[in-house]
Structure formats: C-alpha cells, structure tokens
Amino acid sequence: MKQILYERLIQYILENQDRFYRLAYSYTRHQEDALDAVQNAVCKALEAHESIKNADAIKTWFYRILMNECLAVIKKRNKVVLTAGAVGESEAYYEKGYEQGGDIEQELEKLELDVQGIIKLRFFEEMSLKEISGITGLNLNTVKTKLYRGLKLLKENIQEAELWAD
Amino acid sequence: MGRLEKMKERYEEIVIPQELNARIEQEIMKSRRQQTEKSRAGKRRRYQKIIRSMEAMAAAVGILFTAALNTSPAFAKEAAQLPVIGGLARILTFRSYETEKDDIAVSVEIPTIEMIAEDTGIMVDGINEEIFTRCSQYAEDAVLRAEEYRNAFLETGGTPEEWKEHKIKITVNYEIKQQNNDYLSFVVRGTENWSNAYNESIYYNLDLNTGKLVTLEEMLGSNYMELVNESIREQIAERQKAGEIFFAAEEGGFTGISQEVKFYINEENRPVIVFAKYEIAPGASGEIEFEIVKEGPPSSQETQ
C-alpha cells in the first residue's frame, strides 16, 4: 500500500510540475528562487511520503508543502533585503516577460500573504474552497471571508488606480 | 473580473525553464535510491535467518575456531589486561581494529566469551564463532554498501570533497549488560552513521548454570507472553501520560511481543525488552526498553 502511494506521489509530481513552478514563480518572481522552492517541496514530500494516508489527499498535502516552501523563500529574501539596508524593501523586482500590464499583480502583492494565497489557489489553480481549506488549514468560512475581502480590496484598489490614470 | 482573467492569462504564460524537470528528476532519483536501500535491508534480514541456522551447524565443528582464539596475540593481550569479574566467565574483546579507505571509516570491536572456571563443562565456542562470523560479515557488508553509496554519489555529480564531508563511519562494538555468576548478558551492535536501514543489534543472554542461551520463558514462566505484553502496555500508558509518543496499533505500534523479541538481563537479573528505533515509536525516541518484573508491576496488583 505504501509503495503504491509512493508511486502515485511521484506520478502526481511529474504530471503537475509546471503548475508547481508557476505558483512558485508568482510568489518569487524569480526563476532560480522558484526552482529552489519547487525542488525543496519535492524533496520534503518524498522524504515524508509515508505520512500520506490515501491517494485522494496527495494534492492538498503536496500544495501545503509547496506553499510553505514559497513563503520560506520570500521570507528569506525579505530578510536579506532588510539587512542590506535597501530603501523600499517591500518592492518586488520583476523579471522581463511578466510585468507588462501587470498592475493587478502589484495590487495582489500588497495583500496579506494568506489572502494572496487563497486568491491564487482559487483563480489560478481553480481549486474548490474545500481544497483551499485543506491546504491552508483554515476553516471553510474563514477561507470564504478572506477570499471575498481580498477581491473587494483588489477591486477598490483597481478602481482607485483607474481614477488616477484618468 | 476582466483584469483578474487577464492576470490569469499572464499567469498561464509564465515560461517553464527546462531545468525544472531535471531538478525534479534528481530528487526522485535520490529518493528512489533511499527506498531501494530500505527494502534491501528487509530482504537481508530474512536472508540472515537462514544464515543463522547454517551457523548453528557450523558451530558443531568449532575446533578450528578454538585454535584461532587461543593462538591470537590480541586475545592473549586483552586477557592479560582485563580484571576478572565474577567467577565463572567473562566477556572480552577478541579482535579490535580500525581502518579507513575512500573516506569510509571502520571501527570494529568483536567480543568473545571466555570461561574462567575450567570444570563447568560449558561450551561457548559455538556462540563465539557465531559472534565472530556475524561481526566480520557485518563490517564487510557495510563497507560494500558504503562503497556503493560513494559510487552513486560521485556518478550523480558529487565531488570527492563533498563525499569526505559525509564522514561515513561504520561501527561494530558491544556493551556488557550483566556479568555475574548466573548470567552473562551483552549486546553486539553494528551501525552505519549514514543510514538506519542496516543497523543491527544482537542480544546474547547466557545462563551460566546451564551454559545455554536463556529464554524469556525460562525467566518468567510459561505464560511469559501475557505477562510481558501486559507489563509493556501498562508502561506505555504511563509513559504516554508523561508525554512520550508511541505509534498507535494501526500505525504499526505495539501489538504484542513475538517469540523473537529482543531482550537483555539487567543488574537486578531482570529481563529488559528492547524495541529498535522506529519499531513502536517515532525515530526520535531511539531504542525503547521495558524492564519486566515477574511479580507484575505494583499498579497491576492493585487492580487485581
């Protein structure tokens, strides 16, 4: 049984690696950091594969590990930026190929990290609220509240930005 | 929602670097290698049961070995140095050596039982030979495994310097648990510091009144299984109250001892049951021991 779950996990990782990378990249905006986050997540998942109870749980279980790795990379980077004494430490830097017309990405980035995560999982990864609840460890109602609050904030900010553009 | 959708489009267009697949495959290969090592360890244990019965037969032809023992300079040296404890028999180091090759360090101490009293009629050559064979075999296999690991490490891009950093060490040694006129109890261990899969502990409990390896049944009576199981369950419950973690039965935790359960004899001449790392509790707990008192622990008597 454990052997079967192990093989399933490997298969799942291989089939969905592009998705993992995109999510990691949306957090880190940096190729090398995103690769690191995904690789670390894969390494940790394979090491801990015996803690998976059934095949249906693989997706939420893996995303939980991946999200944690993404956040770990950002935290580490913010620390480096801060200690370097840089001005405007919250400004993410963008690589070419993602930034054009990307105002909303910047708005999204200003939201709390858990709200960002919920929006990404909901719209980019098209997950159900229940799956998101499983990944974040928040209960279903909290996920809903945070999602709607995030969307509201985004919309308000977008409208504000449009006003200024006029 | 127009902007959200556009953001999603841009998200989908994030370019996947070619390197991604290579790095994931690398993790999978690393993990698979660890998996095969684990399963090979399982096979080896079954294989060793067969070897053990073959060794018992070989022990009947133990004359050659006795000769080696008596003519070994190392043995003579050790025997002269060690103080005599107890009157009948003692355990001492028969052979000890250290080697290092390809940054794989090996340290081996093989024990042997020596009868001090001459007229007991107890023959320990069979056991001594078994100990010697198994220790040598373990050290030999462990070196092969480490070499295999080294080759795999270097083939997958590791450098000799990085390999050196692993500080691989193989150890065979022993620990005396009880040495008096009734019992001689000791454990022989083989460990590899880079993998838990092959660690081995063999317990020898010699009854000096009979000259035979003592069984739990002889020490605790014919209902020893129930006695031991009950005592262990109580002790687990107590330790859980104190915050220790044990696996539940369905997670592979304690469900009762088998006839092959490992034990030694402590200074009070009581048997102590030993479970290997990971056997009934998380690895952080290490080996877990339960002393068994024949009368039953006080708590069980109260409830009766």
Short mmCIF file of C-alpha atoms in Angstrom, two decimals:
data_model
loop_
_atom_site.label_atom_id
_atom_site.label_comp_id
_atom_site.label_asym_id
_atom_site.label_seq_id
_atom_site.Cartn_x
_atom_site.Cartn_y
_atom_site.Cartn_z
CA MET A 1 0.00 0.00 0.00
CA LYS A 2 2.72 2.45 1.00
CA GLN A 3 4.62 1.53 -2.16
CA ILE A 4 1.58 2.29 -4.30
CA LEU A 5 1.10 5.70 -2.66
CA TYR A 6 4.78 6.43 -3.19
CA GLU A 7 4.48 5.71 -6.91
CA ARG A 8 1.29 7.76 -7.12
CA LEU A 9 3.02 10.70 -5.48
CA ILE A 10 5.90 10.55 -7.97
CA GLN A 11 3.44 10.36 -10.84
CA TYR A 12 1.49 13.32 -9.44
CA ILE A 13 4.64 15.40 -9.09
CA LEU A 14 5.82 14.62 -12.62
CA GLU A 15 2.43 15.40 -14.16
CA ASN A 16 1.91 18.70 -12.35
CA GLN A 17 5.42 20.12 -12.14
CA ASP A 18 4.58 23.04 -14.46
CA ARG A 19 1.75 24.11 -12.18
CA PHE A 20 4.02 23.96 -9.16
CA TYR A 21 6.56 26.12 -10.90
CA ARG A 22 4.03 28.76 -11.97
CA LEU A 23 2.69 29.09 -8.46
CA ALA A 24 6.18 29.36 -7.03
CA TYR A 25 7.11 31.90 -9.67
CA SER A 26 4.02 34.00 -8.92
CA TYR A 27 5.38 34.33 -5.38
CA THR A 28 9.08 34.74 -6.04
CA ARG A 29 9.10 36.41 -9.48
CA HIS A 30 12.50 34.93 -9.89
CA GLN A 31 13.42 31.80 -11.85
CA GLU A 32 16.12 30.45 -9.57
CA ASP A 33 14.10 31.05 -6.39
CA ALA A 34 11.04 29.41 -7.91
CA LEU A 35 13.09 26.38 -8.96
CA ASP A 36 14.50 26.14 -5.44
CA ALA A 37 11.07 26.32 -3.87
CA VAL A 38 9.71 23.54 -6.09
CA GLN A 39 12.76 21.34 -5.65
CA ASN A 40 12.68 21.72 -1.87
CA ALA A 41 8.99 20.91 -1.81
CA VAL A 42 9.54 17.75 -3.91
CA CYS A 43 12.42 16.67 -1.68
CA LYS A 44 10.40 17.16 1.51
CA ALA A 45 7.33 15.47 0.09
CA LEU A 46 9.28 12.38 -0.99
CA GLU A 47 11.02 12.15 2.36
CA ALA A 48 7.72 12.35 4.21
CA HIS A 49 5.70 10.22 1.77
CA GLU A 50 4.81 7.71 4.47
CA SER A 51 2.63 10.28 6.17
CA ILE A 52 0.17 10.33 3.25
CA LYS A 53 -2.88 8.38 4.32
CA ASN A 54 -4.64 7.96 0.96
CA ALA A 55 -4.26 8.85 -2.70
CA ASP A 56 -7.03 11.47 -2.61
CA ALA A 57 -5.07 13.54 -0.12
CA ILE A 58 -1.94 13.83 -2.28
CA LYS A 59 -2.95 17.10 -3.97
CA THR A 60 -3.81 19.15 -0.89
CA TRP A 61 -0.92 17.60 1.04
CA PHE A 62 1.59 18.48 -1.64
CA TYR A 63 0.30 22.02 -2.13
CA ARG A 64 0.57 22.64 1.58
CA ILE A 65 4.28 21.75 1.44
CA LEU A 66 4.77 23.82 -1.71
CA MET A 67 3.07 26.92 -0.30
CA ASN A 68 5.23 26.71 2.80
CA GLU A 69 8.36 26.50 0.67
CA CYS A 70 7.29 29.53 -1.39
CA LEU A 71 6.69 31.57 1.74
CA ALA A 72 10.00 30.42 3.17
CA VAL A 73 11.83 31.68 0.08
CA ILE A 74 10.13 35.09 0.25
CA LYS A 75 10.78 35.45 3.96
CA LYS A 76 14.42 34.60 3.47
CA ARG A 77 14.71 37.13 0.67
CA ASN A 78 12.96 39.90 2.61
CA LYS A 79 15.39 39.34 5.43
CA VAL A 80 18.34 39.69 3.07
CA VAL A 81 16.90 42.90 1.57
CA LEU A 82 16.28 44.37 5.00
CA THR A 83 19.69 43.64 6.37
CA ALA A 84 21.22 45.09 3.21
CA GLY A 85 19.54 48.36 4.25
CA ALA A 86 17.81 48.86 0.92
CA VAL A 87 15.15 51.54 0.60
CA GLY A 88 11.63 50.43 -0.28
CA GLU A 89 12.11 46.91 0.95
CA SER A 90 8.62 45.75 0.02
CA GLU A 91 9.13 46.44 -3.67
CA ALA A 92 9.32 43.18 -5.53
CA TYR A 93 11.52 43.14 -8.54
CA TYR A 94 10.17 41.86 -11.78
CA GLU A 95 11.79 39.84 -14.45
CA LYS A 96 11.03 40.59 -18.07
CA GLY A 97 8.11 38.73 -19.54
CA TYR A 98 5.66 39.07 -16.69
CA GLU A 99 5.34 42.70 -15.83
CA GLN A 100 3.69 44.27 -18.88
CA GLY A 101 0.21 45.49 -17.99
CA GLY A 102 0.65 43.81 -14.64
CA ASP A 103 -0.85 46.45 -12.35
CA ILE A 104 -3.19 43.97 -10.80
CA GLU A 105 -0.28 41.69 -9.95
CA GLN A 106 1.17 44.51 -7.92
CA GLU A 107 -2.16 45.13 -6.22
CA LEU A 108 -2.36 41.46 -5.38
CA GLU A 109 1.09 41.51 -3.93
CA LYS A 110 0.14 44.21 -1.46
CA LEU A 111 -2.50 41.97 0.15
CA GLU A 112 -1.76 39.81 3.16
CA LEU A 113 0.10 36.65 2.23
CA ASP A 114 -2.68 34.26 3.19
CA VAL A 115 -5.25 36.27 1.22
CA GLN A 116 -2.90 36.27 -1.78
CA GLY A 117 -2.52 32.52 -1.48
CA ILE A 118 -6.25 31.95 -1.37
CA ILE A 119 -6.85 34.08 -4.46
CA LYS A 120 -4.06 32.32 -6.36
CA LEU A 121 -5.30 28.88 -5.49
CA ARG A 122 -8.90 29.81 -6.32
CA PHE A 123 -8.35 31.58 -9.65
CA PHE A 124 -5.03 30.32 -10.97
CA GLU A 125 -5.22 26.74 -9.76
CA GLU A 126 -9.02 26.60 -9.93
CA MET A 127 -9.35 24.82 -6.64
CA SER A 128 -12.52 24.44 -4.63
CA LEU A 129 -12.90 26.31 -1.37
CA LYS A 130 -12.79 22.97 0.39
CA GLU A 131 -9.42 22.11 -1.15
CA ILE A 132 -8.09 25.54 -0.22
CA SER A 133 -9.30 24.99 3.30
CA GLY A 134 -7.36 21.70 3.36
CA ILE A 135 -4.18 23.35 2.08
CA THR A 136 -4.19 26.43 4.26
CA GLY A 137 -5.51 24.72 7.36
CA LEU A 138 -8.13 27.48 7.71
CA ASN A 139 -11.77 26.51 8.10
CA LEU A 140 -14.12 26.89 5.17
CA ASN A 141 -15.83 30.06 6.41
CA THR A 142 -12.54 31.79 7.08
CA VAL A 143 -11.39 30.93 3.56
CA LYS A 144 -14.59 32.42 2.14
CA THR A 145 -14.32 35.59 4.21
CA LYS A 146 -10.69 36.12 3.31
CA LEU A 147 -11.32 35.45 -0.39
CA TYR A 148 -14.17 37.96 -0.61
CA ARG A 149 -12.33 40.52 1.42
CA GLY A 150 -9.32 40.15 -0.87
CA LEU A 151 -11.40 40.50 -4.02
CA LYS A 152 -13.11 43.57 -2.63
CA LEU A 153 -9.78 45.16 -1.79
CA LEU A 154 -8.45 44.37 -5.24
CA LYS A 155 -11.42 45.88 -6.94
CA GLU A 156 -11.27 49.03 -4.83
CA ASN A 157 -7.62 49.43 -5.48
CA ILE A 158 -8.10 48.85 -9.17
CA GLN A 159 -10.82 51.47 -9.36
CA GLU A 160 -8.64 53.89 -7.46
CA ALA A 161 -5.75 53.24 -9.82
CA GLU A 162 -8.01 53.86 -12.82
CA LEU A 163 -9.13 57.16 -11.37
CA TRP A 164 -5.59 58.32 -11.07
CA ALA A 165 -4.77 57.16 -14.58
CA ASP A 166 -7.54 59.37 -15.95
CA MET B 1 -13.42 40.48 -13.43
CA GLY B 2 -11.74 41.36 -16.69
CA ARG B 3 -8.47 42.17 -15.02
CA LEU B 4 -8.46 39.02 -12.95
CA GLU B 5 -8.89 36.98 -16.11
CA LYS B 6 -6.10 38.79 -17.83
CA MET B 7 -3.91 38.20 -14.82
CA LYS B 8 -4.72 34.54 -15.12
CA GLU B 9 -3.73 34.53 -18.77
CA ARG B 10 -0.41 36.08 -17.90
CA TYR B 11 -0.04 33.51 -15.13
CA GLU B 12 -0.57 30.67 -17.61
CA GLU B 13 2.09 32.17 -19.86
CA ILE B 14 4.84 32.00 -17.26
CA VAL B 15 7.66 30.23 -19.06
CA ILE B 16 8.71 26.89 -17.62
CA PRO B 17 12.51 26.59 -17.57
CA GLN B 18 13.89 23.35 -18.97
CA GLU B 19 15.86 22.90 -15.81
CA LEU B 20 12.70 22.27 -13.80
CA ASN B 21 12.25 18.71 -14.98
CA ALA B 22 15.90 17.85 -14.43
CA ARG B 23 15.79 19.11 -10.88
CA ILE B 24 12.64 17.19 -10.06
CA GLU B 25 14.03 14.00 -11.62
CA GLN B 26 17.12 14.48 -9.49
CA GLU B 27 15.02 14.49 -6.30
CA ILE B 28 13.07 11.46 -7.43
CA MET B 29 16.26 9.52 -8.19
CA LYS B 30 17.68 10.41 -4.80
CA SER B 31 14.51 9.27 -3.09
CA ARG B 32 14.26 6.02 -5.08
CA ARG B 33 17.80 5.15 -4.11
CA GLN B 34 16.91 5.53 -0.44
CA GLN B 35 13.81 3.40 -0.98
CA THR B 36 15.70 0.50 -2.53
CA GLU B 37 18.19 0.62 0.29
CA LYS B 38 15.37 0.25 2.78
CA SER B 39 13.75 -2.68 1.01
CA ARG B 40 17.09 -4.38 0.52
CA ALA B 41 17.57 -4.20 4.28
CA GLY B 42 14.30 -6.07 4.72
CA LYS B 43 15.41 -8.85 2.40
CA ARG B 44 18.72 -9.07 4.15
CA ARG B 45 17.04 -9.71 7.47
CA ARG B 46 15.14 -12.68 6.06
CA TYR B 47 18.32 -13.95 4.48
CA GLN B 48 20.12 -13.75 7.79
CA LYS B 49 17.67 -16.11 9.43
CA ILE B 50 18.78 -18.80 7.03
CA ILE B 51 22.43 -17.97 7.66
CA ARG B 52 21.82 -18.23 11.37
CA SER B 53 20.68 -21.83 11.14
CA MET B 54 23.66 -22.64 8.96
CA GLU B 55 25.96 -21.10 11.51
CA ALA B 56 24.47 -23.28 14.23
CA MET B 57 25.51 -26.31 12.22
CA ALA B 58 28.96 -24.91 11.67
CA ALA B 59 29.30 -24.39 15.40
CA ALA B 60 29.39 -28.15 15.83
CA VAL B 61 32.72 -28.12 14.03
CA GLY B 62 34.18 -25.42 16.20
CA ILE B 63 37.61 -26.87 16.83
CA LEU B 64 39.36 -24.71 14.27
CA PHE B 65 37.96 -21.63 15.86
CA THR B 66 39.15 -22.59 19.32
CA ALA B 67 42.63 -22.87 17.94
CA ALA B 68 42.41 -19.36 16.49
CA LEU B 69 41.18 -18.00 19.77
CA ASN B 70 43.97 -19.50 21.76
CA THR B 71 46.74 -18.51 19.43
CA SER B 72 45.57 -14.94 18.74
CA PRO B 73 48.08 -12.47 20.19
CA ALA B 74 45.32 -9.87 20.54
CA PHE B 75 43.31 -12.26 22.60
CA ALA B 76 46.20 -13.09 24.86
CA LYS B 77 46.97 -9.42 25.36
CA GLU B 78 43.42 -8.48 26.25
CA ALA B 79 43.02 -11.44 28.51
CA ALA B 80 46.05 -10.41 30.48
CA GLN B 81 44.89 -6.82 30.93
CA LEU B 82 41.30 -7.25 31.98
CA PRO B 83 40.43 -7.79 35.61
CA VAL B 84 38.43 -10.88 36.38
CA ILE B 85 34.84 -10.05 37.19
CA GLY B 86 32.67 -12.82 38.54
CA GLY B 87 33.97 -16.27 38.92
CA LEU B 88 32.74 -18.33 36.03
CA ALA B 89 33.06 -16.42 32.81
CA ARG B 90 33.66 -13.02 31.32
CA ILE B 91 33.39 -11.11 28.09
CA LEU B 92 36.36 -9.52 26.48
CA THR B 93 37.45 -8.09 23.18
CA PHE B 94 38.63 -10.81 20.89
CA ARG B 95 39.59 -8.61 17.99
CA SER B 96 39.59 -4.88 17.52
CA TYR B 97 40.70 -2.86 14.51
CA GLU B 98 40.18 0.43 12.75
CA THR B 99 40.55 1.14 9.05
CA GLU B 100 39.83 3.94 6.67
CA LYS B 101 39.61 3.86 2.87
CA ASP B 102 37.85 6.23 0.45
CA ASP B 103 36.83 8.31 3.48
CA ILE B 104 34.88 5.40 4.89
CA ALA B 105 35.94 4.88 8.50
CA VAL B 106 35.53 1.44 10.04
CA SER B 107 35.84 0.66 13.73
CA VAL B 108 35.33 -2.91 14.89
CA GLU B 109 35.41 -4.49 18.34
CA ILE B 110 34.40 -8.12 18.41
CA PRO B 111 33.63 -9.61 21.82
CA THR B 112 34.19 -13.16 22.93
CA ILE B 113 33.06 -15.15 25.94
CA GLU B 114 35.82 -16.67 27.98
CA MET B 115 35.15 -19.36 30.55
CA ILE B 116 37.24 -18.79 33.64
CA ALA B 117 36.22 -21.81 35.63
CA GLU B 118 37.53 -24.92 33.92
CA ASP B 119 35.28 -27.69 35.12
CA THR B 120 31.89 -26.27 34.20
CA GLY B 121 31.64 -28.26 31.01
CA ILE B 122 30.06 -25.22 29.33
CA MET B 123 30.99 -24.90 25.68
CA VAL B 124 30.99 -21.34 24.37
CA ASP B 125 32.93 -21.91 21.17
CA GLY B 126 29.77 -22.15 19.10
CA ILE B 127 28.49 -18.80 20.31
CA ASN B 128 31.90 -17.20 19.99
CA GLU B 129 32.23 -18.36 16.46
CA GLU B 130 28.80 -17.08 15.60
CA ILE B 131 29.61 -13.67 17.07
CA PHE B 132 32.86 -13.53 15.18
CA THR B 133 31.30 -14.53 11.87
CA ARG B 134 28.44 -12.10 12.16
CA CYS B 135 30.58 -9.14 13.20
CA SER B 136 33.07 -9.73 10.40
CA GLN B 137 30.28 -10.22 7.91
CA TYR B 138 28.52 -7.07 9.03
CA ALA B 139 31.65 -4.96 8.73
CA GLU B 140 32.37 -6.40 5.30
CA ASP B 141 28.82 -5.80 4.01
CA ALA B 142 28.72 -2.32 5.50
CA VAL B 143 31.89 -1.35 3.64
CA LEU B 144 30.42 -2.66 0.38
CA ARG B 145 27.24 -0.67 0.96
CA ALA B 146 29.20 2.49 1.71
CA GLU B 147 31.32 1.97 -1.42
CA GLU B 148 28.15 1.55 -3.46
CA TYR B 149 26.78 4.75 -1.97
CA ARG B 150 30.06 6.50 -2.75
CA ASN B 151 29.98 5.41 -6.39
CA ALA B 152 26.39 6.55 -6.77
CA PHE B 153 27.24 9.83 -5.10
CA LEU B 154 30.19 10.51 -7.39
CA GLU B 155 28.34 9.38 -10.51
CA THR B 156 25.49 11.80 -9.84
CA GLY B 157 27.78 14.79 -9.71
CA GLY B 158 29.09 14.74 -6.15
CA THR B 159 32.75 15.62 -5.66
CA PRO B 160 35.26 13.67 -3.53
CA GLU B 161 35.46 16.69 -1.21
CA GLU B 162 31.71 16.64 -0.67
CA TRP B 163 31.90 12.91 -0.08
CA LYS B 164 34.52 13.43 2.59
CA GLU B 165 32.11 15.81 4.32
CA HIS B 166 29.69 12.91 4.80
CA LYS B 167 32.07 11.48 7.39
CA ILE B 168 30.84 7.95 6.86
CA LYS B 169 31.57 5.69 9.80
CA ILE B 170 30.87 2.03 10.30
CA THR B 171 30.98 0.74 13.85
CA VAL B 172 30.78 -2.74 15.31
CA ASN B 173 31.00 -2.88 19.08
CA TYR B 174 29.47 -4.43 22.16
CA GLU B 175 28.11 -3.47 25.54
CA ILE B 176 28.02 -5.67 28.63
CA LYS B 177 24.68 -5.57 30.42
CA GLN B 178 25.14 -8.16 33.16
CA GLN B 179 28.10 -10.27 34.14
CA ASN B 180 27.74 -12.31 37.31
CA ASN B 181 27.71 -15.93 38.34
CA ASP B 182 24.24 -16.55 36.94
CA TYR B 183 24.11 -14.62 33.72
CA LEU B 184 26.27 -13.16 31.05
CA SER B 185 24.26 -10.65 29.07
CA PHE B 186 25.61 -8.43 26.33
CA VAL B 187 24.63 -6.77 23.10
CA VAL B 188 26.61 -6.64 19.88
CA ARG B 189 25.81 -3.69 17.64
CA GLY B 190 26.54 -2.84 14.04
CA THR B 191 25.80 0.71 12.92
CA GLU B 192 26.28 2.87 9.85
CA ASN B 193 26.00 6.56 10.54
CA TRP B 194 24.53 7.40 7.13
CA SER B 195 21.56 5.05 7.12
CA ASN B 196 19.37 3.50 9.77
CA ALA B 197 18.22 0.75 7.47
CA TYR B 198 21.00 -1.71 8.28
CA ASN B 199 21.60 -1.04 11.94
CA GLU B 200 21.63 -4.30 13.83
CA SER B 201 21.66 -5.25 17.49
CA ILE B 202 22.01 -8.82 18.63
CA TYR B 203 21.46 -9.69 22.26
CA TYR B 204 23.17 -12.66 23.90
CA ASN B 205 21.98 -13.88 27.28
CA LEU B 206 23.96 -16.81 28.55
CA ASP B 207 22.76 -18.75 31.58
CA LEU B 208 25.94 -19.83 33.34
CA ASN B 209 24.18 -22.54 35.30
CA THR B 210 23.18 -24.38 32.17
CA GLY B 211 25.64 -22.99 29.65
CA LYS B 212 22.78 -22.25 27.29
CA LEU B 213 21.22 -19.08 25.94
CA VAL B 214 18.40 -18.27 28.31
CA THR B 215 14.85 -17.69 27.06
CA LEU B 216 12.13 -15.41 28.40
CA GLU B 217 10.07 -18.48 29.15
CA GLU B 218 12.77 -19.81 31.45
CA MET B 219 12.97 -16.49 33.26
CA LEU B 220 9.29 -15.64 33.54
CA GLY B 221 7.38 -18.92 33.22
CA SER B 222 5.18 -20.45 30.56
CA ASN B 223 2.73 -17.53 30.48
CA TYR B 224 5.56 -15.11 29.80
CA MET B 225 3.93 -13.64 26.69
CA GLU B 226 0.83 -12.41 28.52
CA LEU B 227 2.96 -11.21 31.41
CA VAL B 228 5.30 -9.22 29.16
CA ASN B 229 2.53 -7.83 26.96
CA GLU B 230 0.51 -6.67 29.95
CA SER B 231 3.51 -5.06 31.57
CA ILE B 232 4.53 -3.27 28.37
CA ARG B 233 1.01 -1.95 27.78
CA GLU B 234 0.92 -0.53 31.29
CA GLN B 235 4.34 1.03 30.91
CA ILE B 236 3.39 2.54 27.55
CA ALA B 237 0.24 4.05 29.10
CA GLU B 238 2.30 5.53 31.93
CA ARG B 239 4.88 6.99 29.57
CA GLN B 240 2.18 8.40 27.31
CA LYS B 241 0.81 10.25 30.33
CA ALA B 242 4.27 11.67 30.79
CA GLY B 243 4.17 12.94 27.21
CA GLU B 244 6.08 10.28 25.31
CA ILE B 245 4.81 9.42 21.86
CA PHE B 246 4.13 5.87 20.70
CA PHE B 247 2.66 4.68 17.43
CA ALA B 248 -0.95 3.54 17.63
CA ALA B 249 -1.54 -0.15 16.83
CA GLU B 250 -2.86 0.69 13.34
CA GLU B 251 0.20 2.82 12.66
CA GLY B 252 2.43 -0.20 13.31
CA GLY B 253 2.75 0.33 17.05
CA PHE B 254 2.97 -2.24 19.84
CA THR B 255 0.56 -5.15 19.42
CA GLY B 256 2.33 -7.79 21.47
CA ILE B 257 5.75 -9.41 21.51
CA SER B 258 6.85 -12.26 19.29
CA GLN B 259 8.99 -15.19 20.32
CA GLU B 260 11.99 -13.50 18.74
CA VAL B 261 11.63 -10.31 20.79
CA LYS B 262 14.97 -8.81 21.81
CA PHE B 263 15.93 -8.57 25.47
CA TYR B 264 18.88 -8.37 27.81
CA ILE B 265 19.32 -9.03 31.51
CA ASN B 266 19.91 -6.02 33.73
CA GLU B 267 21.79 -5.64 37.01
CA GLU B 268 18.76 -6.85 39.00
CA ASN B 269 18.77 -10.05 36.93
CA ARG B 270 15.50 -8.97 35.32
CA PRO B 271 14.80 -9.19 31.62
CA VAL B 272 14.55 -5.89 29.73
CA ILE B 273 12.66 -5.95 26.43
CA VAL B 274 14.16 -3.78 23.70
CA PHE B 275 12.44 -2.33 20.65
CA ALA B 276 14.53 -0.95 17.84
CA LYS B 277 14.29 2.64 16.65
CA TYR B 278 11.06 3.21 14.67
CA GLU B 279 9.66 -0.17 15.77
CA ILE B 280 6.88 1.11 18.05
CA ALA B 281 7.55 4.85 18.30
CA PRO B 282 8.92 7.72 16.20
CA GLY B 283 12.62 7.62 15.41
CA ALA B 284 13.39 10.48 17.79
CA SER B 285 12.70 8.15 20.72
CA GLY B 286 15.54 5.86 19.68
CA GLU B 287 15.57 2.35 21.17
CA ILE B 288 12.85 1.77 23.72
CA GLU B 289 13.26 -0.52 26.74
CA PHE B 290 10.84 -2.10 29.17
CA GLU B 291 12.02 -3.80 32.33
CA ILE B 292 9.81 -6.75 33.18
CA VAL B 293 9.26 -7.60 36.85
CA LYS B 294 7.99 -11.12 37.35
CA GLU B 295 5.57 -10.33 40.19
CA GLY B 296 3.96 -7.75 37.95
CA PRO B 297 4.28 -4.01 38.49
CA PRO B 298 2.51 -2.61 41.60
CA SER B 299 -0.21 -0.93 39.56
CA SER B 300 -1.39 -4.22 38.11
CA GLN B 301 -1.55 -5.88 41.51
CA GLU B 302 -3.81 -3.14 42.84
CA THR B 303 -6.30 -3.71 40.12
CA GLN B 304 -6.40 -7.46 40.59
#
